[in-house]
Every structure is written in structure tokens, then in C-alpha cells.
CSV table of C-alpha atoms in Angstrom, one decimal:
chain,number,residue,atom,x,y,z
P,1,MET,CA,17.6,-9.1,10.4
P,2,THR,CA,18.0,-12.4,8.6
P,3,GLN,CA,21.0,-13.0,6.4
P,4,GLU,CA,18.6,-14.0,3.6
P,5,ALA,CA,16.8,-10.6,3.8
P,6,GLU,CA,20.1,-8.7,3.7
P,7,LEU,CA,21.2,-10.8,0.7
P,8,GLY,CA,17.9,-10.0,-1.1
P,9,LEU,CA,18.4,-6.3,-0.6
P,10,ARG,CA,22.0,-6.5,-1.8
P,11,ASP,CA,20.9,-8.4,-4.9
P,12,ARG,CA,18.5,-5.6,-5.8
P,13,LEU,CA,21.1,-3.0,-5.2
P,14,ALA,CA,23.5,-4.9,-7.5
P,15,GLN,CA,20.8,-5.1,-10.2
P,16,LEU,CA,20.0,-1.4,-10.1
P,17,SER,CA,23.7,-0.5,-10.0
P,18,GLY,CA,24.2,-2.2,-13.4
P,19,VAL,CA,21.4,-0.2,-15.1
P,20,LYS,CA,22.4,2.8,-17.2
P,21,LEU,CA,20.8,6.0,-15.9
P,22,LEU,CA,18.9,6.8,-19.0
P,23,ARG,CA,16.1,8.5,-17.2
P,24,GLY,CA,18.0,11.0,-15.1
P,25,THR,CA,18.5,10.7,-11.4
P,26,ARG,CA,15.4,8.7,-10.4
P,27,LEU,CA,17.2,5.4,-10.5
P,28,SER,CA,20.0,6.9,-8.5
P,29,ALA,CA,17.5,8.0,-5.9
P,30,GLU,CA,16.1,4.4,-5.8
P,31,LEU,CA,19.6,3.2,-5.0
P,32,GLU,CA,19.9,5.6,-2.2
P,33,ARG,CA,16.6,4.6,-0.8
P,34,LEU,CA,17.6,0.9,-0.8
P,35,GLN,CA,20.9,1.7,0.9
P,36,ARG,CA,19.0,3.5,3.7
P,37,GLN,CA,16.6,0.6,4.1
P,38,LEU,CA,19.5,-1.8,4.3
P,39,GLU,CA,21.1,0.3,7.1
P,40,ARG,CA,17.8,0.5,8.9
P,41,LEU,CA,17.2,-3.3,8.8
P,42,ARG,CA,20.6,-3.8,10.4
P,43,GLU,CA,19.4,-1.9,13.5
P,44,ASP,CA,17.3,-3.7,16.1
P,45,THR,CA,13.7,-2.4,16.2
P,46,SER,CA,12.5,-2.1,19.7
P,47,ASP,CA,8.9,-3.0,20.8
P,48,GLU,CA,8.4,0.8,21.6
P,49,GLU,CA,9.4,1.7,18.0
P,50,ILE,CA,7.0,-0.9,16.6
P,51,TRP,CA,4.2,0.5,18.7
P,52,ARG,CA,5.1,4.0,17.6
P,53,SER,CA,4.6,3.0,14.0
P,54,VAL,CA,1.2,1.7,14.9
P,55,GLU,CA,0.3,5.0,16.5
P,56,LEU,CA,1.7,7.1,13.6
P,57,ALA,CA,-0.1,4.9,11.0
P,58,ARG,CA,-3.4,5.7,12.8
P,59,HIS,CA,-2.6,9.4,13.5
P,60,GLU,CA,-5.7,11.5,12.9
P,61,LYS,CA,-3.7,14.1,11.0
P,62,ARG,CA,-1.9,11.7,8.7
P,63,PRO,CA,-2.5,12.3,5.0
P,64,TYR,CA,-5.2,10.2,3.4
P,65,THR,CA,-5.6,9.2,-0.3
P,66,LEU,CA,-7.3,12.4,-1.4
P,67,ASP,CA,-4.6,14.5,0.4
P,68,TYR,CA,-2.0,12.8,-1.8
P,69,VAL,CA,-4.2,13.0,-4.9
P,70,GLU,CA,-4.5,16.7,-4.5
P,71,ARG,CA,-0.7,17.2,-4.2
P,72,MET,CA,0.5,14.6,-6.7
P,73,LEU,CA,-1.9,14.6,-9.6
P,74,ASP,CA,-3.0,17.0,-12.3
P,75,ASP,CA,-6.4,16.8,-14.0
P,76,TRP,CA,-8.0,14.5,-11.3
P,77,PHE,CA,-11.3,13.1,-12.3
P,78,GLU,CA,-13.1,10.9,-9.7
P,79,LEU,CA,-15.2,8.0,-10.6
P,80,HIS,CA,-18.3,7.0,-8.6
P,81,GLY,CA,-20.4,3.9,-8.1
P,82,ASP,CA,-20.1,0.2,-8.9
P,83,ARG,CA,-22.6,0.4,-11.7
P,84,GLY,CA,-24.8,-1.9,-9.7
P,85,ARG,CA,-25.9,-0.8,-6.3
P,86,MET,CA,-24.2,2.2,-4.7
P,87,ASP,CA,-21.2,4.4,-4.4
P,88,ASP,CA,-19.1,3.3,-1.5
P,89,ARG,CA,-17.3,6.4,-0.2
P,90,ALA,CA,-14.7,4.4,1.8
P,91,ILE,CA,-13.0,3.8,-1.6
P,92,VAL,CA,-12.0,6.6,-3.9
P,93,ALA,CA,-11.1,6.0,-7.5
P,94,GLY,CA,-10.4,8.0,-10.6
P,95,LEU,CA,-7.9,9.1,-13.3
P,96,GLY,CA,-5.3,11.8,-13.2
P,97,SER,CA,-1.9,12.9,-14.6
P,98,LEU,CA,1.3,12.0,-12.8
P,99,ASP,CA,4.6,13.3,-14.3
P,100,GLY,CA,2.9,13.6,-17.7
P,101,ARG,CA,1.4,10.1,-17.8
P,102,THR,CA,-2.3,9.3,-17.2
P,103,ILE,CA,-2.7,6.8,-14.4
P,104,ALA,CA,-5.7,5.3,-12.6
P,105,VAL,CA,-5.8,5.6,-8.8
P,106,VAL,CA,-7.7,3.5,-6.2
P,107,GLY,CA,-7.4,4.2,-2.5
P,108,HIS,CA,-9.1,3.9,0.9
P,109,GLN,CA,-10.3,7.2,2.4
P,110,LYS,CA,-10.8,7.8,6.1
P,111,GLY,CA,-12.4,10.9,7.6
P,112,ARG,CA,-11.1,13.8,9.7
P,113,ASP,CA,-14.1,14.4,11.9
P,114,ILE,CA,-17.1,12.4,13.2
P,115,LYS,CA,-19.3,13.4,10.3
P,116,GLU,CA,-16.8,12.5,7.6
P,117,ARG,CA,-15.7,9.4,9.3
P,118,GLY,CA,-19.3,8.2,9.2
P,119,PHE,CA,-19.6,9.2,5.6
P,120,ARG,CA,-16.5,7.3,4.7
P,121,ASN,CA,-17.2,4.4,7.1
P,122,PHE,CA,-13.8,4.9,8.7
P,123,GLY,CA,-12.2,3.7,5.4
P,124,MET,CA,-13.8,0.3,5.7
P,125,ALA,CA,-15.3,-0.7,2.4
P,126,TYR,CA,-18.4,-2.7,1.6
P,127,PRO,CA,-18.3,-5.1,-1.4
P,128,GLU,CA,-19.6,-2.2,-3.6
P,129,GLY,CA,-16.3,-0.3,-2.8
P,130,TYR,CA,-14.2,-3.2,-4.2
P,131,ARG,CA,-16.5,-3.5,-7.2
P,132,LYS,CA,-15.9,0.2,-7.9
P,133,ALA,CA,-12.2,-0.5,-7.6
P,134,MET,CA,-12.4,-3.4,-10.1
P,135,ARG,CA,-14.4,-1.2,-12.5
P,136,THR,CA,-11.5,1.3,-12.3
P,137,MET,CA,-8.9,-1.5,-12.8
P,138,GLU,CA,-10.7,-2.7,-15.9
P,139,LEU,CA,-10.8,0.8,-17.3
P,140,ALA,CA,-7.1,1.2,-16.7
P,141,ASP,CA,-6.3,-2.1,-18.4
P,142,ARG,CA,-8.5,-1.3,-21.4
P,143,HIS,CA,-6.8,2.0,-22.0
P,144,GLY,CA,-3.2,1.1,-21.0
P,145,PHE,CA,-3.1,3.3,-17.9
P,146,PRO,CA,-0.8,2.3,-15.0
P,147,LEU,CA,-2.6,1.6,-11.8
P,148,VAL,CA,-1.6,3.1,-8.4
P,149,THR,CA,-3.4,2.0,-5.2
P,150,LEU,CA,-3.1,3.7,-1.8
P,151,VAL,CA,-4.0,1.4,1.1
P,152,ASP,CA,-5.2,2.8,4.4
P,153,THR,CA,-7.9,0.8,6.1
P,154,PRO,CA,-8.4,-1.1,9.4
P,155,GLY,CA,-10.0,-3.8,7.2
P,156,ALA,CA,-13.0,-4.5,5.0
P,157,TYR,CA,-16.3,-3.7,6.8
P,158,PRO,CA,-17.3,-6.7,8.9
P,159,GLY,CA,-21.0,-6.0,9.3
P,160,ILE,CA,-23.9,-8.3,8.4
P,161,ALA,CA,-25.0,-6.2,5.4
P,162,ALA,CA,-21.5,-6.4,3.9
P,163,GLU,CA,-21.5,-10.2,4.3
P,164,GLN,CA,-24.9,-10.4,2.8
P,165,HIS,CA,-23.7,-8.5,-0.2
P,166,GLY,CA,-20.7,-10.9,-0.8
P,167,GLN,CA,-17.8,-9.3,1.0
P,168,GLY,CA,-15.4,-12.3,0.8
P,169,GLY,CA,-16.2,-12.9,-2.9
P,170,ALA,CA,-15.6,-9.2,-3.7
P,171,ILE,CA,-12.2,-9.2,-2.0
P,172,ALA,CA,-11.2,-12.4,-3.8
P,173,ARG,CA,-12.4,-11.1,-7.2
P,174,SER,CA,-10.5,-7.9,-6.7
P,175,GLN,CA,-7.3,-9.7,-6.0
P,176,ALA,CA,-7.8,-11.9,-9.1
P,177,ALA,CA,-8.5,-8.8,-11.2
P,178,MET,CA,-5.2,-7.3,-10.2
P,179,LEU,CA,-3.3,-10.5,-11.0
P,180,ARG,CA,-4.7,-10.4,-14.5
P,181,LEU,CA,-3.9,-6.7,-15.3
P,182,SER,CA,-1.6,-6.1,-18.3
P,183,VAL,CA,-0.5,-2.6,-17.1
P,184,PRO,CA,2.1,-1.7,-14.5
P,185,THR,CA,0.8,-1.6,-10.9
P,186,VAL,CA,2.2,0.0,-7.8
P,187,SER,CA,0.5,-0.2,-4.4
P,188,VAL,CA,1.5,1.8,-1.3
P,189,VAL,CA,0.4,1.3,2.2
P,190,ILE,CA,0.1,4.9,3.4
P,191,GLY,CA,-1.4,4.2,6.9
P,192,GLU,CA,-3.1,1.0,8.1
P,193,GLY,CA,-2.9,-2.0,5.8
P,194,GLY,CA,-5.5,-4.2,7.5
P,195,SER,CA,-6.4,-7.8,6.5
P,196,GLY,CA,-8.4,-8.6,3.4
P,197,GLY,CA,-9.6,-5.0,3.0
P,198,ALA,CA,-6.0,-4.0,2.3
P,199,ILE,CA,-4.8,-6.9,0.2
P,200,ALA,CA,-7.9,-6.6,-2.0
P,201,ILE,CA,-6.2,-3.6,-3.7
P,202,ALA,CA,-2.5,-4.4,-3.1
P,203,VAL,CA,-1.8,-7.3,-5.4
P,204,ALA,CA,0.7,-5.2,-7.4
P,205,ASP,CA,4.0,-5.5,-9.3
P,206,ARG,CA,5.5,-3.3,-6.6
P,207,VAL,CA,4.2,-3.1,-3.0
P,208,LEU,CA,5.6,-0.3,-0.9
P,209,MET,CA,5.0,1.0,2.6
P,210,GLN,CA,5.5,4.4,4.0
P,211,GLU,CA,8.1,4.5,6.8
P,212,ASN,CA,5.5,4.6,9.6
P,213,ALA,CA,2.7,2.5,8.0
P,214,ILE,CA,1.7,-0.9,9.2
P,215,TYR,CA,0.6,-4.0,7.2
P,216,SER,CA,-0.9,-7.1,8.9
P,217,VAL,CA,-3.5,-9.8,8.6
P,218,ILE,CA,-5.1,-8.6,11.9
P,219,SER,CA,-5.0,-5.5,14.1
P,220,PRO,CA,-2.9,-5.6,17.3
P,221,GLU,CA,-6.2,-5.3,19.3
P,222,GLY,CA,-7.8,-8.2,17.4
P,223,CYS,CA,-4.8,-10.4,17.9
P,224,ALA,CA,-4.6,-9.6,21.6
P,225,SER,CA,-8.3,-10.4,22.0
P,226,ILE,CA,-7.8,-13.8,20.4
P,227,LEU,CA,-4.5,-14.8,22.2
P,228,TRP,CA,-5.0,-13.2,25.6
P,229,ARG,CA,-8.7,-12.3,25.6
P,230,ASP,CA,-7.7,-8.8,26.3
P,231,ALA,CA,-7.5,-6.0,23.7
P,232,ALA,CA,-5.4,-4.0,26.2
P,233,GLN,CA,-2.5,-6.3,25.3
P,234,ALA,CA,-2.3,-4.7,21.8
P,235,LYS,CA,1.3,-3.5,22.3
P,236,LYS,CA,2.4,-7.0,23.2
P,237,ALA,CA,0.7,-8.4,20.2
P,238,ALA,CA,2.3,-5.8,17.9
P,239,SER,CA,5.7,-6.6,19.2
P,240,ALA,CA,5.1,-10.3,18.5
P,241,PHE,CA,3.9,-10.1,14.8
P,242,LYS,CA,5.7,-6.9,13.9
P,243,PRO,CA,3.5,-5.1,11.3
P,244,ASP,CA,6.0,-2.2,10.8
P,245,ALA,CA,7.6,-1.4,7.5
P,246,ALA,CA,11.1,-2.6,8.3
P,247,HIS,CA,9.9,-6.1,9.3
P,248,CYS,CA,7.5,-6.4,6.4
P,249,LEU,CA,10.5,-5.6,4.1
P,250,GLU,CA,12.6,-8.2,5.9
P,251,LEU,CA,9.9,-10.8,5.3
P,252,ARG,CA,9.7,-9.8,1.6
P,253,VAL,CA,6.0,-8.9,2.0
P,254,ILE,CA,6.8,-5.6,0.5
P,255,ASP,CA,9.4,-4.4,-2.1
P,256,GLY,CA,10.5,-1.1,-0.5
P,257,ILE,CA,9.9,1.6,2.1
P,258,VAL,CA,9.0,5.2,1.2
P,259,PRO,CA,10.6,7.7,3.6
P,260,GLU,CA,8.5,10.2,5.5
P,261,PRO,CA,9.3,13.7,6.8
P,262,GLU,CA,11.0,13.8,10.2
P,263,GLY,CA,8.4,13.0,12.9
P,264,GLY,CA,6.0,11.3,10.4
P,265,ALA,CA,3.8,12.2,7.4
P,266,GLN,CA,1.3,14.0,9.5
P,267,VAL,CA,3.9,16.7,10.3
P,268,ASP,CA,4.2,17.9,6.7
P,269,HIS,CA,1.7,16.7,4.1
P,270,ASP,CA,3.5,18.5,1.2
P,271,ALA,CA,6.8,16.9,2.0
P,272,ALA,CA,5.3,13.5,2.5
P,273,ALA,CA,3.5,13.8,-0.9
P,274,ALA,CA,6.7,14.8,-2.6
P,275,LEU,CA,8.5,11.7,-1.3
P,276,LEU,CA,5.7,9.5,-2.2
P,277,ARG,CA,5.4,11.0,-5.7
P,278,GLU,CA,9.2,10.4,-6.3
P,279,ALA,CA,8.9,6.8,-5.2
P,280,VAL,CA,5.8,6.0,-7.3
P,281,ILE,CA,7.3,7.6,-10.4
P,282,ALA,CA,10.6,5.7,-10.0
P,283,HIS,CA,8.8,2.4,-9.8
P,284,LEU,CA,6.5,3.2,-12.7
P,285,ASP,CA,9.5,4.1,-14.8
P,286,GLU,CA,11.2,0.8,-13.9
P,287,LEU,CA,8.1,-1.1,-14.9
P,288,ALA,CA,7.2,0.8,-18.0
P,289,ASP,CA,9.1,-1.2,-20.6
P,290,ILE,CA,8.3,-4.7,-19.3
P,291,PRO,CA,6.0,-6.6,-21.6
P,292,ALA,CA,2.5,-7.3,-20.3
P,293,ASP,CA,2.9,-11.1,-20.3
P,294,GLU,CA,6.1,-10.8,-18.2
P,295,LEU,CA,4.3,-8.4,-15.8
P,296,ARG,CA,1.5,-10.9,-15.2
P,297,ARG,CA,3.9,-13.9,-14.9
P,298,ALA,CA,6.2,-12.1,-12.4
P,299,ARG,CA,3.3,-10.8,-10.4
P,300,ARG,CA,1.7,-14.2,-10.0
P,301,ALA,CA,5.1,-15.8,-9.1
P,302,LYS,CA,5.8,-13.1,-6.5
P,303,PHE,CA,2.5,-13.6,-4.6
P,304,ARG,CA,2.5,-17.4,-5.0
P,305,SER,CA,6.0,-17.6,-3.4
P,306,MET,CA,5.0,-15.7,-0.3
P,307,GLY,CA,5.0,-17.9,2.8
P,308,VAL,CA,6.7,-20.8,1.0
P,309,LEU,CA,9.4,-22.4,3.2
P,310,ALA,CA,12.4,-24.1,1.5
P,311,HIS,CA,13.1,-27.6,2.8
P,312,VAL,CA,16.6,-28.2,4.0
């Protein structure tokens, strides 16, 4: 762990420690989470632990977006279609009630069996899926609903049809739409956060990762195929670019880690949803009173600063 990363976490702890607990214990819980994350970053993460995160992020029994929607939201109403060409089932979107507030939700949806995986295209969206996401974002912005996105995709669909329909442009426009939103936004990587397909719906005020999720510009297999011309070297690639939550937090790609039940979210969907619900509510509460102009300014500054190296 770098000294800069530890100082960043300490600064956030100090800021939260000075805030009066006007909303009960949620802020206190946030302090406890940051303390745990600081302790975890102090520990060396082995290559085997990194690969274990890759395997758990892809676990076939891991909760997907609709599993969390069912457990976290009341009065869920799903929206369909991009109002242009089709309804991409790899992206689910809709409105629901979370802790008494109406929110908009956009998320990737994988499938449990062969039939559903084909129906959902393994969570890999076409441009129409991201246009459906943007339609939901605009609806949330118009009515003042906070936006929560749940990221879980190997990447946007790379097929010829998707490219013909404008895949790259759709991803770019989705990112731009999120930057312009005047409502609070929270994104959570709940499984695989792969490449442009993930970042298309993850340009948020707060970006979180579940403890065993991964977030990267390329899959370990894809990286291994490029560097060593051998996808079997995926574990070696993962240990090199470290897509796990602890290292993403250290790099300041994300703002926090959401704990999972012992053994992973796939062990207990209800417990995983309760932990995720608590984290999302805490961050939405923290963002609730920030003026829209300040939200947009801080959001843009946050993403423009990523990857910038200070000159010594």
C-alpha cells in the first residue's frame, strides 16, 4: 500500500469524524467500514487472493442486479426498451423505493442457466442497452430521483452488429450523460466490472466495489492473450494489473469497498443485499444535501484527475 493511499483514507476518516451524527448510526457505520478498509490495505494481497477475487466475481451463484433489486427495493417498476430499436435484456432499468426515497436503478443482468444467459447475452449489452440506461438517467434527472447503478459485465458486446449500431458512441454518450446529471449518483461493481461496458454506467459521485468484485479495462484472459499470446496465463495477468477491490481502492479508482458475507456474496444473498443496502443508503444520505452544481463539478473533477501523475 502506498503512503499516499493511506493518507487519502485517513483524510476521509478525519472528515467523517467531524460530522455530527444527525442521521442516526449510518455515518458511524461508514467510519467503521473505512477503518476496516484501511486495515485490509495494510496487508499484502497475494496473487492467490487476487485470483480468488476473480473467481468469486464470476461465481455462477453470485447475486445479480435483479437479486438485489428484489431484496433492497419496494414498488419496483421495470422500464423496457430504448424507444428506438429494441429492449436489450443485458441491461435492466427501472424505478423503486429505497428506505422511503424513490430511486432509479440501472444494472447489468447475467443469466443462471444456458437459456437465460442467451436471453441476457451474458450481461454484455448492445448499444440499445446503453440507450435504455440513458433514457432512465434522463427520467431520474427530470424528476429528481437519485440514480444507483449496479455493474456486472465482462464488457460491452463486441460483435459486428453492436459495432454497426454504434457501440463506442453509445458508451461515450452514456458516460457524458452521467457527468451531466444533477442528482446524486452511486455506482457499485457487484461482480465483473469489465472495460467500457462497465464504465458506461459507472461515472458516479461515489463508485464502490463489493469485497470480491473486480474492475479492470480488460479481462485477465484478454490481457494474457495480448502479452503472452496465451489465455491460460490469466492468473499471471491478474496478479500484474490487480483488478481486486483493495487495489482499486488504493489506486483511488473507487471510493469504498462494500463488505460481503464470509465466503462471498454467493453464500448468502440476503446478507449480501443487506450489506449493499446499508452502504448505498449511507452514501445517498451523504450526497443528499449537496447542490446540483457542486455535484456535477466534483464528479467531473474526480474523473478528470484519474491517471494524472504529479511532477516532482
